[in-house]
């Protein structure tokens, strides 16, 4: 990595203060079968009956939730949402999230009945990441009928603070008649903006004949459905096994995706798919962190993606934090999102994104906020970053000969999933760090940042068991200069070479070769046409 004399003191501070972890921490994406579940216990002929009503304590209104009875050993005899319970859907052991303790639960619209054996009965009710769990323990006698009220209380109201939750990667079928059911499920997990995606097994040029997770109401604004501040929107995941996967939301229709055959691996380039998605009024993201030796680096270098789906399965996938930081260090304004990929992950909404909006967004304006990077990704903790009053996604413009100090503040609220580490990251390096022997629920960090050149600033917090949160950057420009880190450029070039070697599609390989030449020219000091953002 090349450093000038103004940067070296900062590097020395980092080396002295934080010798253990200068850049990203790594957790492997190991995949295994689902964890063993406790058997369902038959309560017998003298069972007691629990009639449970779940309410939001603040409003007194019935609300959707997830419920666990007797550590997951009891479920309702009649369950309209049983197909989606943790026992029957999700619960896949992949990534760091597999270590998170998780009892089997079922979904409820706020009113359920369940039989339990006589004796001690335990009921635990939860609703996403913003509510504290409600736990009820009681003794029941044989044949009793007991009415219970489980009152859920928010420990933080993110929407009241201007932050709205969403997940851009969920696979559930919309039949045209089950929207109320789907909204019960997504709202039970605290997902205000749920994007449900079809998924191709071959090319979409066959008229949709090869879709799974069908979206019968259609795509885009006309097919959105919402109630009480929670929304469903339909999109698509376009997949190829050789080029990668992309998630597409808010288009008017499916991308044509027409290639030489119905086999998506034969083309077209995912860059073409991105152009088609934008022409149809949509937003497109690089799924699963972008796979190595596929088209990922080329798509990001060409600014074809609106966001990078990085936090998934409780960790940073594929390109990882270092790969994302490489593009930020070349001056790209590339936002990340957290998205769960249910039902292929542990549970619905295990990773989500919070976007900041001045007023309640629509599904379209929420997606636009993600594309602008006004957001943070999380698997539980809430993390708030400000640099001189600017939030993630915003830009601070300074004079060309900047020599100033900006005040940075980071706040973490983590009631349900506390964290042990809080880090301030500048141009990919940890410049300030707080750590605790035991996980903490409330953190504050203040830092005076000396600025003499263009920078990006982000914050991250984490603990064990896949508990992560990472803000998108605040961008600081000194004059019209963009950050340009030579080591980051070499890292991307090396990955491009691996992709060119691995990809048999000539059209895509030619695109990547062109991008490689452009980046090489930039590295050698020649002007090029890479679509890096303009400075204000």
XYZ file of C-alpha atoms in Angstrom:
536
model
C 0.000 0.000 0.000
C 1.285 3.461 -0.892
C 1.203 6.083 1.848
C 2.170 9.731 1.685
C 3.801 11.589 4.556
C 0.457 12.932 5.847
C -0.925 9.419 6.131
C 2.034 7.737 7.818
C 1.415 9.208 11.294
C -2.130 7.884 11.171
C -0.850 4.435 10.187
C 1.649 4.523 13.055
C -1.138 5.332 15.528
C -3.140 2.409 14.176
C -0.224 0.018 14.438
C 0.565 1.016 18.003
C -2.983 1.150 19.329
C -4.615 -1.684 17.410
C -2.089 -4.403 16.581
C -4.634 -7.240 16.545
C -7.128 -6.149 13.882
C -6.213 -3.375 11.488
C -8.679 -4.300 8.798
C -11.639 -6.650 8.597
C -12.274 -9.600 10.828
C -13.019 -12.875 9.053
C -15.525 -15.580 9.838
C -15.844 -18.588 7.525
C -19.020 -19.360 5.582
C -19.222 -23.032 6.493
C -22.407 -24.835 5.476
C -23.938 -27.816 7.267
C -27.265 -29.497 7.839
C -29.803 -27.789 10.082
C -29.374 -28.167 13.847
C -31.242 -30.955 15.642
C -34.565 -29.753 16.987
C -36.242 -30.908 20.192
C -39.155 -33.255 19.539
C -42.699 -32.017 19.791
C -44.110 -33.324 23.095
C -47.657 -34.680 23.035
C -49.362 -33.129 26.098
C -51.736 -36.059 26.657
C -55.493 -36.226 27.275
C -55.348 -34.009 30.397
C -53.550 -31.139 28.662
C -54.154 -27.532 29.650
C -55.080 -25.007 26.975
C -53.313 -21.651 26.681
C -55.196 -18.894 24.849
C -52.620 -16.217 24.116
C -53.153 -12.714 22.781
C -50.084 -10.686 21.791
C -50.308 -6.909 21.977
C -48.042 -3.933 21.432
C -47.866 -2.355 24.879
C -47.606 1.184 23.487
C -50.780 0.950 21.388
C -52.695 -1.826 23.122
C -53.350 -3.310 19.683
C -52.932 -6.948 18.718
C -49.723 -7.516 16.781
C -47.949 -10.242 14.847
C -45.010 -11.989 16.479
C -43.089 -15.233 16.805
C -43.828 -17.506 19.750
C -41.925 -20.304 21.470
C -43.771 -22.525 23.965
C -41.953 -24.815 26.387
C -38.593 -24.257 24.666
C -40.129 -25.153 21.308
C -41.581 -28.514 22.299
C -45.197 -27.381 21.812
C -46.886 -25.834 18.785
C -50.538 -25.088 18.000
C -52.667 -27.988 16.752
C -54.059 -25.647 14.113
C -51.483 -23.231 12.738
C -52.242 -21.242 9.566
C -48.578 -20.218 9.425
C -47.142 -23.635 10.270
C -45.424 -24.028 6.903
C -43.111 -21.145 7.817
C -42.276 -22.085 11.412
C -38.619 -22.451 12.295
C -39.172 -26.201 12.569
C -40.276 -26.408 8.916
C -38.516 -23.580 7.090
C -35.120 -21.895 7.243
C -32.877 -22.974 10.137
C -29.987 -23.749 7.795
C -26.537 -23.910 9.356
C -24.448 -21.582 7.220
C -22.155 -18.748 8.187
C -21.563 -17.315 11.659
C -25.306 -16.999 12.346
C -25.342 -20.766 12.902
C -23.834 -20.163 16.351
C -26.676 -17.947 17.557
C -28.795 -19.741 20.208
C -32.235 -20.150 18.692
C -35.277 -21.979 20.034
C -37.896 -23.324 17.602
C -40.721 -20.834 17.171
C -43.921 -20.427 15.193
C -45.597 -17.349 13.745
C -48.787 -15.781 15.003
C -51.002 -12.889 13.972
C -51.305 -12.163 17.683
C -53.927 -14.735 18.653
C -53.064 -18.406 19.140
C -54.062 -21.444 21.155
C -51.713 -24.195 22.222
C -52.116 -27.276 24.448
C -49.434 -27.921 27.066
C -48.841 -30.647 29.668
C -49.872 -29.912 33.251
C -47.133 -28.284 35.305
C -44.784 -25.458 34.447
C -45.492 -23.737 31.098
C -43.164 -21.239 29.429
C -44.158 -18.806 26.672
C -41.663 -16.532 24.904
C -42.863 -13.986 22.351
C -40.633 -11.867 20.098
C -41.016 -9.357 17.280
C -37.901 -8.528 15.258
C -34.942 -6.589 16.591
C -36.717 -3.507 18.017
C -38.835 -5.210 20.677
C -37.690 -6.754 23.926
C -38.810 -10.385 24.258
C -41.812 -11.063 26.484
C -41.455 -14.156 28.672
C -44.291 -15.648 30.719
C -43.912 -18.551 33.136
C -46.879 -20.105 34.926
C -48.204 -23.287 36.517
C -51.163 -24.953 34.814
C -53.319 -27.793 36.097
C -54.698 -30.665 34.051
C -57.676 -29.570 31.965
C -57.199 -25.856 32.700
C -58.003 -23.188 30.142
C -55.829 -20.124 30.750
C -56.060 -16.794 28.943
C -52.796 -14.878 28.675
C -51.853 -11.471 27.363
C -48.269 -11.094 26.144
C -47.383 -7.401 25.954
C -44.446 -6.584 23.693
C -42.554 -3.372 24.351
C -40.183 -1.615 21.998
C -36.782 -0.936 23.454
C -36.189 1.369 20.481
C -38.567 2.850 17.887
C -36.407 3.202 14.813
C -39.132 4.597 12.540
C -39.775 7.372 15.062
C -36.068 8.233 14.675
C -36.369 8.247 10.868
C -34.842 4.792 10.308
C -36.870 2.129 8.479
C -36.087 -1.588 8.254
C -36.067 -3.648 5.066
C -34.869 -6.872 3.515
C -34.235 -6.983 -0.228
C -33.765 -10.757 -0.510
C -36.638 -12.986 0.613
C -38.022 -15.960 -1.305
C -41.742 -16.481 -0.713
C -44.432 -17.112 -3.276
C -47.107 -14.474 -3.777
C -50.168 -16.294 -5.058
C -52.380 -13.242 -5.351
C -54.403 -14.442 -2.363
C -51.818 -14.746 0.436
C -50.539 -11.188 0.901
C -52.094 -10.883 4.365
C -50.339 -14.091 5.433
C -46.979 -12.933 4.064
C -47.337 -9.541 5.723
C -48.013 -11.283 9.058
C -44.759 -13.216 8.665
C -42.554 -10.292 7.646
C -44.031 -7.880 10.205
C -43.573 -10.543 12.917
C -39.856 -10.307 12.185
C -39.882 -6.506 12.188
C -39.320 -6.101 8.422
C -41.142 -2.972 7.274
C -40.101 -3.285 3.612
C -39.993 -6.893 2.423
C -38.914 -7.580 -1.162
C -40.061 -11.032 -2.254
C -38.081 -12.434 -5.167
C -38.796 -14.980 -7.830
C -35.785 -17.016 -8.879
C -34.828 -18.331 -12.288
C -33.493 -21.811 -12.804
C -32.848 -20.994 -16.467
C -32.998 -17.837 -18.583
C -35.963 -15.491 -18.287
C -36.118 -15.343 -22.089
C -38.375 -18.399 -21.961
C -41.278 -16.252 -20.813
C -40.983 -17.008 -17.109
C -41.628 -20.719 -17.576
C -38.661 -21.555 -15.386
C -39.424 -19.377 -12.369
C -39.545 -20.610 -8.820
C -41.041 -18.547 -5.975
C -43.603 -17.101 -8.394
C -44.864 -13.547 -7.931
C -48.384 -13.744 -9.376
C -49.406 -10.111 -8.675
C -46.528 -8.935 -10.895
C -43.576 -6.658 -10.246
C -43.004 -3.017 -9.412
C -45.127 -0.272 -7.908
C -48.479 -1.612 -9.128
C -47.977 -4.888 -7.226
C -46.966 -3.370 -3.875
C -49.112 -4.239 -0.868
C -49.043 -2.622 2.554
C -50.787 -2.224 5.871
C -49.998 -0.310 9.090
C -46.518 0.732 7.932
C -45.422 -2.684 6.625
C -45.072 -3.428 2.905
C -44.555 -6.239 0.404
C -42.931 -5.698 -2.977
C -42.098 -8.255 -5.661
C -38.859 -8.569 -7.609
C -36.543 -11.200 -8.998
C -33.203 -12.856 -8.387
C -31.412 -13.437 -11.683
C -28.913 -16.251 -11.296
C -26.181 -17.817 -13.329
C -23.777 -20.410 -11.994
C -20.776 -18.920 -13.827
C -21.318 -15.147 -13.620
C -23.049 -14.691 -10.270
C -26.422 -13.722 -8.830
C -28.169 -10.337 -8.764
C -31.296 -9.156 -6.965
C -33.639 -6.828 -8.846
C -36.417 -4.781 -7.252
C -39.024 -2.225 -8.398
C -38.852 -3.030 -12.135
C -42.090 -2.815 -14.136
C -41.524 -6.314 -15.491
C -38.989 -9.103 -15.585
C -35.685 -8.326 -17.297
C -35.705 -9.906 -20.766
C -32.460 -11.745 -20.020
C -32.381 -12.999 -23.583
C -29.215 -14.925 -24.465
C -28.168 -17.320 -27.215
C -30.041 -20.120 -25.410
C -32.437 -20.499 -22.467
C -29.349 -21.364 -20.400
C -28.485 -18.250 -18.363
C -24.848 -19.390 -18.191
C -24.574 -18.760 -21.928
C -25.245 -15.078 -21.466
C -25.930 -12.291 -21.502
C -23.476 -10.535 -19.232
C -24.910 -9.466 -15.890
C -23.893 -5.968 -16.978
C -26.574 -6.265 -19.672
C -29.057 -7.510 -17.057
C -28.232 -4.406 -14.983
C -28.903 -2.123 -17.952
C -32.212 -3.887 -18.547
C -33.197 -3.539 -14.878
C -32.459 0.195 -14.907
C -34.348 0.659 -18.175
C -37.353 -0.961 -16.488
C -37.176 1.547 -13.638
C -35.614 -0.777 -11.084
C -32.667 -1.161 -8.747
C -30.160 -3.991 -8.850
C -27.829 -5.419 -6.235
C -24.955 -7.879 -6.359
C -26.159 -10.858 -4.317
C -24.205 -12.861 -1.725
C -21.298 -10.424 -1.647
C -20.403 -11.277 -5.244
C -18.697 -14.564 -5.970
C -14.968 -14.743 -6.725
C -13.841 -15.705 -10.238
C -17.185 -14.564 -11.612
C -18.373 -11.160 -12.848
C -18.503 -9.373 -9.483
C -15.471 -7.060 -9.721
C -16.292 -6.092 -13.277
C -19.855 -5.144 -12.373
C -18.710 -2.987 -9.467
C -15.861 -1.400 -11.421
C -18.328 -0.472 -14.177
C -20.774 0.969 -11.595
C -23.520 -1.357 -12.762
C -24.766 -2.232 -9.268
C -26.887 0.020 -7.051
C -25.790 -1.838 -3.919
C -23.689 -4.758 -2.735
C -25.488 -7.406 -0.674
C -22.683 -8.086 1.784
C -24.036 -8.939 5.252
C -25.784 -12.311 4.997
C -25.924 -15.479 7.153
C -24.410 -13.412 9.960
C -21.177 -12.541 8.139
C -19.683 -10.634 5.218
C -19.868 -12.903 2.207
C -17.634 -13.541 -0.806
C -15.796 -10.234 -1.485
C -16.029 -9.557 2.240
C -15.173 -6.313 3.969
C -11.723 -6.084 2.383
C -13.172 -6.467 -1.115
C -15.783 -3.790 -0.427
C -13.156 -1.499 1.066
C -11.069 -1.900 -2.121
C -13.776 -0.169 -4.169
C -14.337 2.544 -1.587
C -10.575 3.140 -1.635
C -10.751 3.811 -5.384
C -13.356 6.498 -4.792
C -16.487 4.506 -5.591
C -19.583 5.322 -3.572
C -20.747 1.728 -3.192
C -23.391 1.059 -0.511
C -23.895 -2.292 1.162
C -27.110 -3.886 2.384
C -27.908 -6.664 4.816
C -30.318 -9.277 3.452
C -31.268 -12.721 4.706
C -31.930 -14.915 1.610
C -34.735 -16.739 3.472
C -35.503 -19.680 3.467
C -31.898 -20.575 2.642
C -30.637 -18.988 5.867
C -31.206 -19.610 9.575
C -34.339 -17.463 9.905
C -36.357 -14.795 8.142
C -34.919 -11.312 8.677
C -31.725 -12.514 10.321
C -29.962 -9.687 8.437
C -31.719 -6.461 7.462
C -30.952 -2.905 6.409
C -32.099 0.292 8.076
C -32.465 3.294 5.777
C -32.822 6.876 6.934
C -35.730 8.792 5.374
C -37.238 12.171 6.225
C -40.745 10.707 5.972
C -42.232 7.242 5.786
C -40.925 5.803 2.505
C -42.692 3.845 -0.168
C -41.077 0.596 -1.338
C -39.586 2.594 -4.225
C -38.205 5.440 -2.121
C -36.859 2.923 0.407
C -34.951 1.168 -2.404
C -33.692 4.569 -3.576
C -32.401 5.294 -0.063
C -30.484 2.004 -0.143
C -28.963 2.927 -3.521
C -27.843 6.251 -2.036
C -26.225 4.493 0.939
C -28.304 6.297 3.580
C -28.317 3.149 5.654
C -26.636 0.562 7.835
C -26.715 -3.240 7.705
C -27.277 -5.300 10.836
C -28.013 -8.689 12.341
C -29.249 -7.124 15.575
C -27.356 -4.031 16.850
C -28.438 -0.517 15.916
C -25.482 1.671 14.919
C -25.562 5.400 14.259
C -22.705 7.371 12.676
C -22.359 11.112 12.220
C -19.414 13.082 10.872
C -19.886 16.790 11.545
C -23.634 16.153 11.555
C -23.638 14.155 8.294
C -25.089 10.645 8.160
C -24.049 7.648 6.031
C -24.378 8.263 2.305
C -23.847 12.004 2.665
C -20.924 14.026 1.356
C -18.729 16.618 3.068
C -16.925 18.978 0.666
C -13.729 20.694 1.769
C -11.279 22.989 -0.018
C -8.480 21.494 -2.101
C -5.866 22.336 0.539
C -7.884 20.982 3.430
C -6.275 20.884 6.851
C -9.064 20.624 9.380
C -10.562 18.477 12.123
C -14.030 16.937 11.924
C -15.913 15.562 14.903
C -17.110 11.973 14.564
C -19.687 10.362 16.824
C -20.793 6.731 16.882
C -23.620 5.361 18.990
C -24.626 1.717 19.316
C -27.844 0.483 20.923
C -27.901 -3.304 21.210
C -30.482 -4.436 23.757
C -31.229 -7.885 22.292
C -27.820 -8.718 20.796
C -25.104 -6.773 22.664
C -21.658 -6.271 21.149
C -18.063 -6.451 22.350
C -16.294 -4.386 19.698
C -16.940 -0.942 18.265
C -14.617 0.340 15.543
C -14.245 3.511 13.522
C -12.949 2.777 10.019
C -11.274 5.392 7.797
C -10.194 4.390 4.286
C -10.335 0.754 5.366
C -8.256 1.123 8.522
C -9.416 1.019 12.129
C -8.450 4.395 13.610
C -10.354 4.121 16.881
C -11.639 1.111 18.778
C -13.583 0.273 21.911
C -13.722 -3.257 23.271
C -15.223 -4.901 26.326
C -14.629 -8.197 28.110
C -18.386 -8.788 28.180
C -20.924 -7.738 25.526
C -22.427 -4.298 26.116
C -25.829 -2.894 25.156
C -24.945 0.794 25.028
C -21.859 2.325 23.425
C -20.629 5.836 22.684
C -17.507 6.752 20.747
C -16.277 10.236 19.920
C -13.279 10.918 17.720
C -11.590 14.015 16.341
C -10.607 13.212 12.759
C -7.804 15.228 11.198
C -8.457 15.589 7.468
C -5.902 16.622 4.833
C -7.103 14.463 1.945
C -10.235 12.791 0.608
C -11.536 10.071 2.930
C -14.450 7.809 3.642
C -15.555 7.118 7.200
C -17.688 4.215 8.459
C -18.356 2.399 11.734
C -18.911 -1.223 12.646
C -19.823 -3.149 15.788
C -19.784 -6.874 16.415
C -19.740 -9.747 18.875
C -19.858 -13.513 18.644
C -22.552 -15.677 16.999
C -22.909 -13.619 13.844
C -23.888 -10.392 15.606
C -22.759 -7.624 13.246
C -23.600 -4.069 12.253
C -21.844 -1.855 9.703
C -22.731 1.630 8.511
C -22.291 2.846 4.996
C -19.671 5.591 4.681
C -19.786 9.318 5.028
C -17.680 10.628 2.110
C -15.249 13.509 2.609
C -13.755 15.216 -0.442
C -10.835 17.616 -0.408
C -11.427 19.606 -3.568
C -12.106 17.386 -6.580
C -9.807 14.573 -5.512
C -11.174 11.076 -5.056
C -9.441 8.529 -2.833
C -7.134 6.293 -4.835
C -5.261 3.521 -3.070
C -2.816 1.634 -5.258
C -2.958 -1.581 -3.244
C -6.749 -1.620 -3.601
C -6.354 -1.244 -7.377
C -3.904 -4.168 -7.478
C -6.283 -6.323 -5.427
C -9.097 -5.696 -7.898
C -6.787 -6.347 -10.861
C -5.770 -9.693 -9.372
C -9.395 -10.709 -8.918
C -10.237 -9.566 -12.452
C -7.474 -11.771 -13.828
C -8.898 -14.744 -11.944
C -12.365 -14.026 -13.356
C -11.086 -13.682 -16.912
C -9.322 -17.010 -16.564
C -12.404 -18.761 -15.135
C -15.205 -17.315 -17.295
C -15.772 -19.067 -20.610
C -18.281 -16.501 -21.876
C -16.377 -14.444 -24.468
C -18.642 -11.404 -24.191
C -18.078 -11.160 -20.443
C -14.350 -11.903 -20.656
C -13.976 -9.097 -23.212
C -15.786 -6.664 -20.908
C -13.500 -7.598 -18.045
C -10.391 -7.219 -20.201
C -11.471 -3.679 -21.110
C -12.037 -2.788 -17.459
C -8.678 -4.320 -16.540
C -6.921 -2.068 -19.089
C -8.754 1.002 -17.781
C -7.786 0.263 -14.176
C -4.197 -0.531 -15.159
C -4.013 2.815 -16.948
C -5.321 4.606 -13.882
C -2.735 2.806 -11.755
C -0.009 3.954 -14.159
C -1.207 7.558 -14.060
C -3.078 7.670 -17.370
C -6.561 9.220 -17.500
C -9.327 6.718 -18.145
C -13.068 6.381 -18.436
C -13.910 4.315 -15.361
C -17.245 5.638 -14.004
C -16.008 6.811 -10.638
C -18.339 9.403 -9.095
C -17.936 13.101 -9.655
C -17.010 15.155 -6.600
C -19.287 18.066 -5.664
